[in-house]
DNA sequence: TACGTGACTTCATCCTCATCAACAACCACT
DNA sequence: AGTGGTTGTTGATGAGGATGAAGTCACGTA
């Protein structure tokens, strides 16, 4: 297994749309965003990935990357040769199953975002976003209620289908409502269940 | 390989959210919609599938179906045992590669919809939808410019993140602009490149 | 200290799309 | 034909979020 580690700084591309597909990338530390580009220049952030997650699954389909991945901070990446991974997985059924689960999980995640983009309003989207981050930090043994955002308001907006001003206003509104405390990129969640209620209230 | 064929009528469930995962389903003829449900009752159509396409990939992740699939018309389904498919694919590398491509293609498709939902306006969304259908009918040897919609305005709206009234208006507007002719569910595309222009114009 | 820059917030205004409601077309069943 | 139910069209109105511009804050540099 080729497991070469490589460093990336904020803004570095891990791969670009159109690049030939060779490997999957496991985030060893740090975080990335992935985004797709439209002909007319519009871009849509399709996900934020953090340590322990795998990027590059989109490219298996055509052997060409269809989106691009950019480091949000200093990060370390393990490159995984896909040919070797496929070969290995033929000999190790549990590995095969893991790969399938990994890809399926990505499909389920995307469906959740479609639900969010298709039928939630601005503040529900932001609440869902914060709760998702909270869960993922918790799953890594970090605080689920205090963390620093790695991405800008603009990037959050692109991910959630909103303009950055709307994101900014929703943050302010949550703060006024006593749900969170926002200091630019430092977030403290005061009332987790209040945020959850924000979601189910429709 | 268990390839039992089964018939479904309009409205029949192929599987429901929460069902145990056992098989993938290949659509032999007919068409389906898949949708996810939200706690508060909201639902979001995540895709329309037609003959030759595979449904059920979402369930591999947790062994539980996370969305539901419903027949849009009389349809025939081939059920494919996933355990046997995995076993076979260990012996037939090209099959393994096909499965990976299939799942990756689904991820790419979802990213396209995220782009649509996150950054396009109503008429662009409908144009993208019609062009996508057109391509898929063409790929099946059917007319890319004349076809019958299998789904209601409500279902199109749910898929595109719009209300059915907005969908209806967008259809009327395209017709006034001479791009298409709409007779309820019968669509004729008059000006394909005009529809494409509708997209890139932003 | 002064200046410049980039990221975030706030405000006033405008536009798109959702909402509510009335109506028309079509189907299945009497 | 008559009836009710479902689906689609159209119009008037309003709300949510986009837009554009200006203001604030933190930080780096001279």
Tab-separated table of C-alpha atoms (C1' of nucleotides) in Angstrom:
chain	number	residue	atom	x	y	z
A	1	UNK	CA	0.000	0.000	0.000
A	2	UNK	CA	1.462	3.379	-0.917
A	3	UNK	CA	0.802	5.590	2.047
A	4	UNK	CA	2.992	8.577	1.265
A	5	UNK	CA	2.150	11.538	3.494
A	6	UNK	CA	2.180	15.041	2.081
A	7	UNK	CA	1.637	18.500	3.524
A	8	UNK	CA	-0.752	21.122	2.247
A	9	UNK	CA	-1.196	24.754	3.274
A	10	UNK	CA	-4.371	26.812	3.288
A	11	UNK	CA	-5.541	27.366	-0.277
A	12	UNK	CA	-3.508	24.523	-1.821
A	13	UNK	CA	-5.328	22.302	-4.297
A	14	UNK	CA	-5.323	18.579	-3.560
A	15	UNK	CA	-6.738	18.022	-7.037
A	16	UNK	CA	-8.585	20.049	-9.634
A	17	UNK	CA	-11.592	19.372	-11.788
A	18	UNK	CA	-10.347	17.539	-14.871
A	19	UNK	CA	-7.303	15.942	-13.231
A	20	UNK	CA	-6.651	12.299	-13.994
A	21	UNK	CA	-7.761	9.973	-11.204
A	22	UNK	CA	-5.129	7.820	-9.553
A	23	UNK	CA	-5.644	7.805	-5.835
A	24	UNK	CA	-8.015	8.391	-3.004
A	25	UNK	CA	-6.868	10.728	-0.264
A	26	UNK	CA	-7.252	10.162	3.467
A	27	UNK	CA	-7.083	13.316	5.570
A	28	UNK	CA	-4.551	12.608	8.307
A	29	UNK	CA	-4.928	16.026	9.898
A	30	UNK	CA	-6.428	19.362	8.910
A	31	UNK	CA	-9.483	19.949	6.736
A	32	UNK	CA	-10.555	20.501	3.156
A	33	UNK	CA	-13.474	21.736	1.099
A	34	UNK	CA	-14.662	20.181	-2.142
A	35	UNK	CA	-16.484	22.202	-4.771
A	36	UNK	CA	-17.922	21.798	-8.246
A	37	UNK	CA	-17.664	24.447	-10.939
A	38	UNK	CA	-20.315	25.463	-13.428
A	39	UNK	CA	-19.572	26.653	-16.968
A	40	UNK	CA	-20.546	30.228	-16.189
A	41	UNK	CA	-18.166	30.465	-13.230
A	42	UNK	CA	-20.621	29.708	-10.477
A	43	UNK	CA	-19.209	27.379	-7.875
A	44	UNK	CA	-20.883	25.249	-5.253
A	45	UNK	CA	-19.138	23.877	-2.185
A	46	UNK	CA	-20.238	20.242	-1.924
A	47	UNK	CA	-18.658	19.380	1.397
A	48	UNK	CA	-16.221	20.104	4.176
A	49	UNK	CA	-13.988	17.177	5.123
A	50	UNK	CA	-11.988	16.706	8.290
A	51	UNK	CA	-9.391	14.336	9.720
A	52	UNK	CA	-10.194	10.674	9.136
A	53	UNK	CA	-12.357	11.235	6.087
A	54	UNK	CA	-11.642	10.141	2.512
A	55	UNK	CA	-11.807	12.390	-0.554
A	56	UNK	CA	-11.761	11.598	-4.238
A	57	UNK	CA	-14.580	9.073	-4.605
A	58	UNK	CA	-16.238	11.172	-7.316
A	59	UNK	CA	-13.444	10.419	-9.783
A	60	UNK	CA	-13.867	6.646	-9.876
A	61	UNK	CA	-16.831	7.044	-12.186
A	62	UNK	CA	-14.953	8.495	-15.170
A	63	UNK	CA	-11.279	8.329	-14.123
A	64	UNK	CA	-11.378	12.144	-14.127
A	65	UNK	CA	-11.963	14.299	-11.064
A	66	UNK	CA	-15.278	16.118	-11.395
A	67	UNK	CA	-14.741	18.460	-8.470
A	68	UNK	CA	-11.791	20.108	-6.790
A	69	UNK	CA	-10.465	19.812	-3.249
A	70	UNK	CA	-8.791	22.743	-1.479
A	71	UNK	CA	-7.099	22.835	1.932
A	72	UNK	CA	-8.814	25.055	4.510
A	73	UNK	CA	-5.763	25.020	6.791
A	74	UNK	CA	-2.382	23.287	7.095
A	75	UNK	CA	-3.156	19.629	6.499
A	76	UNK	CA	-1.517	16.260	6.036
A	77	UNK	CA	-2.782	13.802	3.421
A	78	UNK	CA	-2.196	10.067	2.957
A	79	UNK	CA	-2.446	9.114	-0.677
A	80	UNK	CA	-3.993	5.702	-1.388
A	81	UNK	CA	-3.439	4.097	-4.788
A	82	UNK	CA	-6.875	3.025	-5.952
A	83	UNK	CA	-5.633	0.185	-8.132
A	84	UNK	CA	-3.837	-1.356	-5.210
A	85	UNK	CA	-6.812	-0.767	-2.945
A	86	UNK	CA	-9.090	-2.595	-5.378
A	87	UNK	CA	-6.657	-5.491	-5.651
A	88	UNK	CA	-6.328	-5.752	-1.894
A	89	UNK	CA	-10.065	-5.632	-1.391
A	90	UNK	CA	-10.483	-8.710	-3.575
A	91	UNK	CA	-8.420	-10.642	-1.069
A	92	UNK	CA	-9.830	-9.099	2.068
A	93	UNK	CA	-13.647	-9.200	1.980
A	94	UNK	CA	-14.069	-6.947	5.046
A	95	UNK	CA	-12.022	-4.300	3.253
A	96	UNK	CA	-14.235	-4.665	0.204
A	97	UNK	CA	-17.267	-4.175	2.383
A	98	UNK	CA	-15.704	-1.098	3.983
A	99	UNK	CA	-15.118	0.503	0.608
A	100	UNK	CA	-18.715	-0.098	-0.367
A	101	UNK	CA	-19.934	1.343	2.902
A	102	UNK	CA	-17.708	4.360	2.462
A	103	UNK	CA	-19.146	5.157	-0.937
A	104	UNK	CA	-22.690	4.465	0.182
A	105	UNK	CA	-22.213	6.777	3.161
A	106	UNK	CA	-21.214	9.533	0.782
A	107	UNK	CA	-24.416	8.965	-1.201
A	108	UNK	CA	-26.512	9.172	1.962
A	109	UNK	CA	-24.697	12.330	3.039
A	110	UNK	CA	-25.408	13.931	-0.322
A	111	UNK	CA	-29.085	13.027	-0.016
A	112	UNK	CA	-29.175	14.816	3.324
A	113	UNK	CA	-27.743	17.937	1.724
A	114	UNK	CA	-30.287	17.714	-1.072
A	115	UNK	CA	-33.018	17.655	1.561
A	116	UNK	CA	-31.430	20.678	3.206
A	117	UNK	CA	-31.023	22.642	-0.028
A	118	UNK	CA	-34.406	21.654	-1.385
A	119	UNK	CA	-36.677	22.221	1.537
A	120	UNK	CA	-35.146	24.160	4.420
A	121	UNK	CA	-35.030	27.873	4.999
A	122	UNK	CA	-31.934	29.870	5.842
A	123	UNK	CA	-31.831	29.482	9.630
A	124	UNK	CA	-32.752	25.810	9.510
A	125	UNK	CA	-29.881	25.219	7.116
A	126	UNK	CA	-27.399	26.923	9.393
A	127	UNK	CA	-28.720	25.071	12.429
A	128	UNK	CA	-28.346	21.768	10.585
A	129	UNK	CA	-24.832	22.759	9.571
A	130	UNK	CA	-23.776	23.621	13.126
A	131	UNK	CA	-25.310	20.451	14.555
A	132	UNK	CA	-23.509	18.384	11.937
A	133	UNK	CA	-20.167	19.991	12.809
A	134	UNK	CA	-20.890	19.492	16.493
A	135	UNK	CA	-21.465	15.762	15.976
A	136	UNK	CA	-18.339	15.355	13.914
A	137	UNK	CA	-16.149	17.134	16.456
A	138	UNK	CA	-17.671	15.027	19.207
A	139	UNK	CA	-16.944	11.857	17.220
A	140	UNK	CA	-13.268	12.923	17.220
A	141	UNK	CA	-13.146	13.396	20.967
A	142	UNK	CA	-13.298	17.179	20.690
A	143	UNK	CA	-15.805	19.492	22.306
A	144	UNK	CA	-19.213	19.344	20.607
A	145	UNK	CA	-20.043	22.829	21.881
A	146	UNK	CA	-16.862	24.824	21.336
A	147	UNK	CA	-14.944	24.860	18.093
A	148	UNK	CA	-13.396	27.086	15.476
A	149	UNK	CA	-14.833	27.224	12.000
A	150	UNK	CA	-12.223	26.480	9.372
A	151	UNK	CA	-14.203	28.092	6.575
A	152	UNK	CA	-15.363	31.615	5.730
A	153	UNK	CA	-18.956	32.895	5.700
A	154	UNK	CA	-18.736	32.876	1.924
A	155	UNK	CA	-17.840	29.182	1.900
A	156	UNK	CA	-20.579	28.298	4.372
A	157	UNK	CA	-23.004	30.241	2.204
A	158	UNK	CA	-21.960	28.400	-0.924
A	159	UNK	CA	-22.372	25.063	0.845
A	160	UNK	CA	-25.815	25.955	2.202
A	161	UNK	CA	-27.104	27.681	-0.916
A	162	UNK	CA	-27.151	31.107	0.758
A	163	UNK	CA	-25.339	34.416	0.367
A	164	UNK	CA	-22.710	35.243	2.946
A	165	UNK	CA	-24.818	38.119	4.297
A	166	UNK	CA	-27.650	35.715	5.021
A	167	UNK	CA	-25.253	33.407	6.854
A	168	UNK	CA	-23.944	36.336	8.848
A	169	UNK	CA	-27.445	37.460	9.785
A	170	UNK	CA	-28.476	33.955	10.795
A	171	UNK	CA	-25.423	33.718	13.091
A	172	UNK	CA	-26.356	37.056	14.673
A	173	UNK	CA	-29.951	35.953	15.085
A	174	UNK	CA	-28.937	32.705	16.818
A	175	UNK	CA	-26.736	34.736	19.130
A	176	UNK	CA	-29.560	37.167	19.968
A	177	UNK	CA	-31.776	34.167	20.686
A	178	UNK	CA	-29.172	32.874	23.160
A	179	UNK	CA	-28.511	29.682	21.195
A	180	UNK	CA	-24.841	30.301	20.434
A	181	UNK	CA	-22.016	32.765	20.999
A	182	UNK	CA	-20.168	33.805	17.860
A	183	UNK	CA	-16.775	35.470	17.835
A	184	UNK	CA	-15.985	35.540	14.140
A	185	UNK	CA	-14.859	31.946	13.607
A	186	UNK	CA	-15.028	30.827	17.225
A	187	UNK	CA	-18.382	29.189	17.911
A	188	UNK	CA	-19.811	28.231	21.271
A	189	UNK	CA	-23.102	26.384	21.315
A	190	UNK	CA	-25.072	27.372	24.425
A	191	UNK	CA	-28.364	25.622	23.742
A	192	UNK	CA	-27.955	22.454	21.682
A	193	UNK	CA	-31.566	21.380	22.029
A	194	UNK	CA	-32.669	24.864	21.042
A	195	UNK	CA	-30.781	24.474	17.783
A	196	UNK	CA	-32.337	21.049	17.245
A	197	UNK	CA	-35.788	22.521	17.838
A	198	UNK	CA	-34.950	25.089	15.182
A	199	UNK	CA	-34.738	22.217	12.719
A	200	UNK	CA	-37.850	20.236	13.494
A	201	UNK	CA	-40.061	23.305	13.878
A	202	UNK	CA	-39.991	23.485	10.086
B	1	UNK	CA	-27.107	-14.829	-9.242
B	2	UNK	CA	-30.696	-14.447	-8.114
B	3	UNK	CA	-32.403	-12.505	-10.861
B	4	UNK	CA	-36.024	-12.894	-9.925
B	5	UNK	CA	-38.231	-10.484	-11.855
B	6	UNK	CA	-41.151	-8.805	-10.149
B	7	UNK	CA	-43.916	-6.457	-11.274
B	8	UNK	CA	-44.848	-3.175	-9.664
B	9	UNK	CA	-47.789	-0.831	-10.354
B	10	UNK	CA	-47.891	2.942	-10.034
B	11	UNK	CA	-47.576	3.910	-6.379
B	12	UNK	CA	-46.126	0.588	-5.182
B	13	UNK	CA	-43.182	0.783	-2.834
B	14	UNK	CA	-40.031	-1.055	-3.887
B	15	UNK	CA	-38.660	-0.439	-0.397
B	16	UNK	CA	-39.319	1.966	2.444
B	17	UNK	CA	-37.104	4.002	4.682
B	18	UNK	CA	-36.038	1.734	7.554
B	19	UNK	CA	-36.316	-1.545	5.609
B	20	UNK	CA	-33.504	-4.041	6.023
B	21	UNK	CA	-31.057	-4.048	3.115
B	22	UNK	CA	-30.656	-7.268	1.168
B	23	UNK	CA	-30.567	-6.491	-2.503
B	24	UNK	CA	-29.978	-3.940	-5.158
B	25	UNK	CA	-32.700	-3.492	-7.745
B	26	UNK	CA	-32.196	-3.131	-11.476
B	27	UNK	CA	-35.071	-1.495	-13.315
B	28	UNK	CA	-35.913	-3.791	-16.225
B	29	UNK	CA	-38.703	-1.553	-17.495
B	30	UNK	CA	-40.712	1.349	-16.153
B	31	UNK	CA	-39.542	4.077	-13.797
B	32	UNK	CA	-39.278	4.980	-10.121
B	33	UNK	CA	-38.735	7.928	-7.849
B	34	UNK	CA	-36.627	7.875	-4.686
B	35	UNK	CA	-37.294	10.255	-1.816
B	36	UNK	CA	-36.050	10.977	1.682
B	37	UNK	CA	-38.327	11.902	4.569
B	38	UNK	CA	-37.696	14.484	7.260
B	39	UNK	CA	-38.946	14.176	10.861
B	40	UNK	CA	-41.526	16.908	10.408
B	41	UNK	CA	-43.103	15.254	7.388
B	42	UNK	CA	-41.312	17.192	4.687
B	43	UNK	CA	-40.169	14.993	1.839
B	44	UNK	CA	-37.605	15.542	-0.870
B	45	UNK	CA	-37.481	13.597	-4.117
B	46	UNK	CA	-33.811	12.696	-4.625
B	47	UNK	CA	-34.042	11.172	-8.065
B	48	UNK	CA	-36.060	9.690	-10.907
B	49	UNK	CA	-34.770	6.361	-12.208
B	50	UNK	CA	-35.562	4.673	-15.482
B	51	UNK	CA	-34.935	1.352	-17.238
B	52	UNK	CA	-31.374	0.100	-16.930
B	53	UNK	CA	-30.594	1.992	-13.752
B	54	UNK	CA	-29.857	0.514	-10.327
B	55	UNK	CA	-31.544	1.558	-7.072
B	56	UNK	CA	-30.726	0.803	-3.463
B	57	UNK	CA	-27.092	1.890	-3.193
B	58	UNK	CA	-27.900	4.163	-0.238
B	59	UNK	CA	-28.598	1.186	2.025
B	60	UNK	CA	-25.135	-0.396	1.833
B	61	UNK	CA	-23.838	2.156	4.306
B	62	UNK	CA	-25.901	1.041	7.306
B	63	UNK	CA	-27.712	-2.099	6.060
B	64	UNK	CA	-30.914	-0.074	6.394
B	65	UNK	CA	-32.610	1.786	3.568
B	66	UNK	CA	-32.442	5.528	4.210
B	67	UNK	CA	-34.839	6.530	1.468
B	68	UNK	CA	-37.853	4.989	-0.206
B	69	UNK	CA	-38.450	4.001	-3.827
B	70	UNK	CA	-41.900	4.218	-5.421
B	71	UNK	CA	-43.015	3.109	-8.891
B	72	UNK	CA	-44.150	5.922	-11.190
B	73	UNK	CA	-45.800	3.501	-13.598
B	74	UNK	CA	-46.095	-0.243	-14.201
B	75	UNK	CA	-42.548	-1.518	-13.905
B	76	UNK	CA	-40.489	-4.683	-13.801
B	77	UNK	CA	-37.617	-5.094	-11.359
B	78	UNK	CA	-34.696	-7.546	-11.230
B	79	UNK	CA	-33.588	-8.128	-7.685
B	80	UNK	CA	-29.829	-8.633	-7.182
B	81	UNK	CA	-28.596	-10.190	-3.954
B	82	UNK	CA	-25.849	-7.900	-2.727
B	83	UNK	CA	-23.946	-10.589	-0.857
B	84	UNK	CA	-23.688	-12.691	-3.976
B	85	UNK	CA	-22.774	-9.652	-6.046
B	86	UNK	CA	-19.922	-8.816	-3.675
B	87	UNK	CA	-18.680	-12.407	-3.755
B	88	UNK	CA	-18.799	-12.494	-7.552
B	89	UNK	CA	-17.004	-9.197	-7.850
B	90	UNK	CA	-14.052	-10.591	-5.905
B	91	UNK	CA	-13.585	-13.144	-8.662
B	92	UNK	CA	-14.311	-10.872	-11.596
B	93	UNK	CA	-12.256	-7.672	-11.335
B	94	UNK	CA	-14.110	-5.906	-14.168
B	95	UNK	CA	-17.356	-6.452	-12.258
B	96	UNK	CA	-15.758	-5.019	-9.152
B	97	UNK	CA	-14.711	-1.966	-11.135
B	98	UNK	CA	-18.221	-1.605	-12.539
B	99	UNK	CA	-19.738	-1.571	-9.084
B	100	UNK	CA	-17.318	1.110	-7.992
B	101	UNK	CA	-18.070	3.173	-11.063
B	102	UNK	CA	-21.789	2.764	-10.477
B	103	UNK	CA	-21.557	4.117	-6.951
B	104	UNK	CA	-19.207	6.889	-7.945
B	105	UNK	CA	-21.559	7.922	-10.744
B	106	UNK	CA	-24.316	8.272	-8.183
B	107	UNK	CA	-22.074	10.550	-6.105
B	108	UNK	CA	-21.324	12.713	-9.140
B	109	UNK	CA	-25.005	12.867	-10.024
B	110	UNK	CA	-25.840	14.015	-6.502
B	111	UNK	CA	-23.191	16.720	-6.696
B	112	UNK	CA	-24.821	17.994	-9.863
B	113	UNK	CA	-28.138	18.245	-8.077
B	114	UNK	CA	-26.503	20.072	-5.191
B	115	UNK	CA	-25.170	22.596	-7.698
B	116	UNK	CA	-28.650	22.915	-9.140
B	117	UNK	CA	-30.383	23.305	-5.791
B	118	UNK	CA	-27.729	25.576	-4.337
B	119	UNK	CA	-27.126	28.033	-7.111
B	120	UNK	CA	-29.710	27.972	-9.891
B	121	UNK	CA	-32.973	29.833	-10.168
B	122	UNK	CA	-36.329	28.281	-10.977
B	123	UNK	CA	-36.230	28.295	-14.780
B	124	UNK	CA	-32.613	27.201	-14.929
B	125	UNK	CA	-33.490	24.249	-12.735
B	126	UNK	CA	-36.340	23.181	-14.962
B	127	UNK	CA	-34.204	23.605	-18.090
B	128	UNK	CA	-31.489	21.432	-16.541
B	129	UNK	CA	-34.111	18.856	-15.629
B	130	UNK	CA	-35.567	18.689	-19.139
B	131	UNK	CA	-32.122	18.485	-20.751
B	132	UNK	CA	-31.166	15.669	-18.407
B	133	UNK	CA	-34.306	13.716	-19.301
B	134	UNK	CA	-33.676	14.383	-22.967
B	135	UNK	CA	-30.166	12.913	-22.729
B	136	UNK	CA	-31.354	9.871	-20.877
B	137	UNK	CA	-34.121	9.125	-23.349
B	138	UNK	CA	-31.649	9.559	-26.200
B	139	UNK	CA	-29.237	7.132	-24.526
B	140	UNK	CA	-32.051	4.560	-24.606
B	141	UNK	CA	-32.680	5.005	-28.296
B	142	UNK	CA	-35.833	7.054	-27.713
B	143	UNK	CA	-36.565	10.533	-28.996
B	144	UNK	CA	-34.605	13.211	-27.147
B	145	UNK	CA	-37.207	15.824	-28.095
B	146	UNK	CA	-40.522	14.098	-27.545
B	147	UNK	CA	-41.407	12.207	-24.412
B	148	UNK	CA	-43.989	11.793	-21.710
B	149	UNK	CA	-43.219	12.814	-18.171
B	150	UNK	CA	-43.814	9.995	-15.726
B	151	UNK	CA	-44.031	12.281	-12.710
B	152	UNK	CA	-46.388	15.013	-11.512
B	153	UNK	CA	-45.637	18.737	-11.212
B	154	UNK	CA	-45.565	18.235	-7.464
B	155	UNK	CA	-42.862	15.568	-7.795
B	156	UNK	CA	-40.805	17.659	-10.203
B	157	UNK	CA	-41.104	20.545	-7.759
B	158	UNK	CA	-39.936	18.453	-4.847
B	159	UNK	CA	-36.961	17.240	-6.870
B	160	UNK	CA	-36.012	20.761	-7.977
B	161	UNK	CA	-36.697	22.478	-4.662
B	162	UNK	CA	-39.667	24.421	-6.053
B	163	UNK	CA	-43.423	24.550	-5.493
B	164	UNK	CA	-45.609	22.921	-8.104
B	165	UNK	CA	-47.054	26.296	-9.113
B	166	UNK	CA	-43.584	27.565	-9.911
B	167	UNK	CA	-42.917	24.474	-12.035
B	168	UNK	CA	-46.176	24.988	-13.883
B	169	UNK	CA	-45.366	28.633	-14.546
B	170	UNK	CA	-41.874	27.804	-15.772
B	171	UNK	CA	-43.351	25.277	-18.233
B	172	UNK	CA	-45.793	27.918	-19.502
B	173	UNK	CA	-43.002	30.448	-19.818
B	174	UNK	CA	-40.819	28.073	-21.838
B	175	UNK	CA	-43.789	27.419	-24.096
B	176	UNK	CA	-44.442	31.159	-24.607
B	177	UNK	CA	-40.755	31.557	-25.434
B	178	UNK	CA	-41.110	28.881	-28.126
B	179	UNK	CA	-38.650	26.508	-26.466
B	180	UNK	CA	-41.033	23.637	-25.819
B	181	UNK	CA	-44.626	22.528	-26.324
B	182	UNK	CA	-46.359	21.232	-23.214
B	183	UNK	CA	-49.548	19.203	-23.203
B	184	UNK	CA	-49.851	18.254	-19.552
B	185	UNK	CA	-47.326	15.416	-19.369
B	186	UNK	CA	-46.429	15.262	-23.048
B	187	UNK	CA	-43.336	17.340	-23.725
B	188	UNK	CA	-41.894	18.330	-27.059
B	189	UNK	CA	-38.626	20.206	-27.097
B	190	UNK	CA	-38.579	22.656	-29.997
B	191	UNK	CA	-35.363	24.505	-29.306
B	192	UNK	CA	-32.777	22.363	-27.541
B	193	UNK	CA	-29.994	24.911	-27.796
B	194	UNK	CA	-32.352	27.570	-26.490
B	195	UNK	CA	-32.870	25.488	-23.369
B	196	UNK	CA	-29.123	25.018	-23.034
B	197	UNK	CA	-28.604	28.769	-23.340
B	198	UNK	CA	-31.122	29.165	-20.537
B	199	UNK	CA	-28.669	27.315	-18.311
B	200	UNK	CA	-25.392	29.004	-19.086
B	201	UNK	CA	-26.889	32.505	-19.148
B	202	UNK	CA	-26.981	32.263	-15.351
C	1	DT	C1'	0.845	55.750	15.118
C	2	DA	C1'	-0.846	55.594	10.670
C	3	DC	C1'	-2.196	53.088	6.864
C	4	DG	C1'	-3.804	49.143	4.188
C	5	DT	C1'	-6.103	44.873	3.665
C	6	DG	C1'	-9.221	41.179	4.146
C	7	DA	C1'	-13.105	39.222	6.631
C	8	DC	C1'	-17.379	40.069	8.753
C	9	DT	C1'	-21.674	42.837	9.803
C	10	DT	C1'	-25.463	45.938	8.962
C	11	DC	C1'	-28.759	48.506	6.305
C	12	DA	C1'	-32.032	49.875	2.485
C	13	DT	C1'	-33.959	48.256	-1.493
C	14	DC	C1'	-35.421	45.005	-5.015
C	15	DC	C1'	-36.767	40.548	-7.004
C	16	DT	C1'	-37.871	35.823	-7.009
C	17	DC	C1'	-40.562	32.522	-5.542
C	18	DA	C1'	-44.049	30.816	-2.000
C	19	DT	C1'	-48.636	31.326	-0.544
C	20	DC	C1'	-53.506	31.531	-1.002
C	21	DA	C1'	-57.306	31.058	-3.875
C	22	DA	C1'	-60.142	30.377	-7.879
C	23	DC	C1'	-60.779	27.805	-11.832
C	24	DA	C1'	-60.282	24.321	-15.609
C	25	DA	C1'	-59.328	19.678	-17.328
C	26	DC	C1'	-59.344	14.952	-16.761
C	27	DC	C1'	-60.294	10.427	-14.693
C	28	DA	C1'	-62.954	6.746	-12.411
C	29	DC	C1'	-67.265	5.484	-10.890
C	30	DT	C1'	-72.139	5.912	-10.720
D	1	DA	C1'	-74.629	13.021	-18.402
D	2	DG	C1'	-73.525	13.607	-13.261
D	3	DT	C1'	-70.332	13.514	-9.295
D	4	DG	C1'	-66.307	13.738	-6.730
D	5	DG	C1'	-61.366	13.424	-6.656
D	6	DT	C1'	-57.076	14.368	-8.521
D	7	DT	C1'	-54.007	17.172	-11.277
D	8	DG	C1'	-52.685	21.261	-13.652
D	9	DT	C1'	-53.089	26.394	-14.776
D	10	DT	C1'	-53.378	31.119	-13.620
D	11	DG	C1'	-53.621	35.398	-10.838
D	12	DA	C1'	-52.872	38.581	-6.717
D	13	DT	C1'	-50.191	39.296	-2.805
D	14	DG	C1'	-46.427	39.044	0.462
D	15	DA	C1'	-42.201	37.210	2.670
D	16	DG	C1'	-37.604	35.637	2.472
D	17	DG	C1'	-33.492	36.221	0.841
D	18	DA	C1'	-30.426	38.598	-2.803
D	19	DT	C1'	-28.199	42.774	-4.001
D	20	DG	C1'	-25.218	46.690	-3.482
D	21	DA	C1'	-23.033	49.895	-0.583
D	22	DA	C1'	-21.210	51.401	3.555
D	23	DG	C1'	-19.481	50.573	8.072
D	24	DT	C1'	-16.770	47.817	11.653
D	25	DC	C1'	-13.126	45.028	13.367
D	26	DA	C1'	-8.703	42.502	13.614
D	27	DC	C1'	-4.281	42.149	12.013
D	28	DG	C1'	-0.098	43.136	9.513
D	29	DT	C1'	3.269	46.392	7.820
D	30	DA	C1'	5.781	50.587	7.283
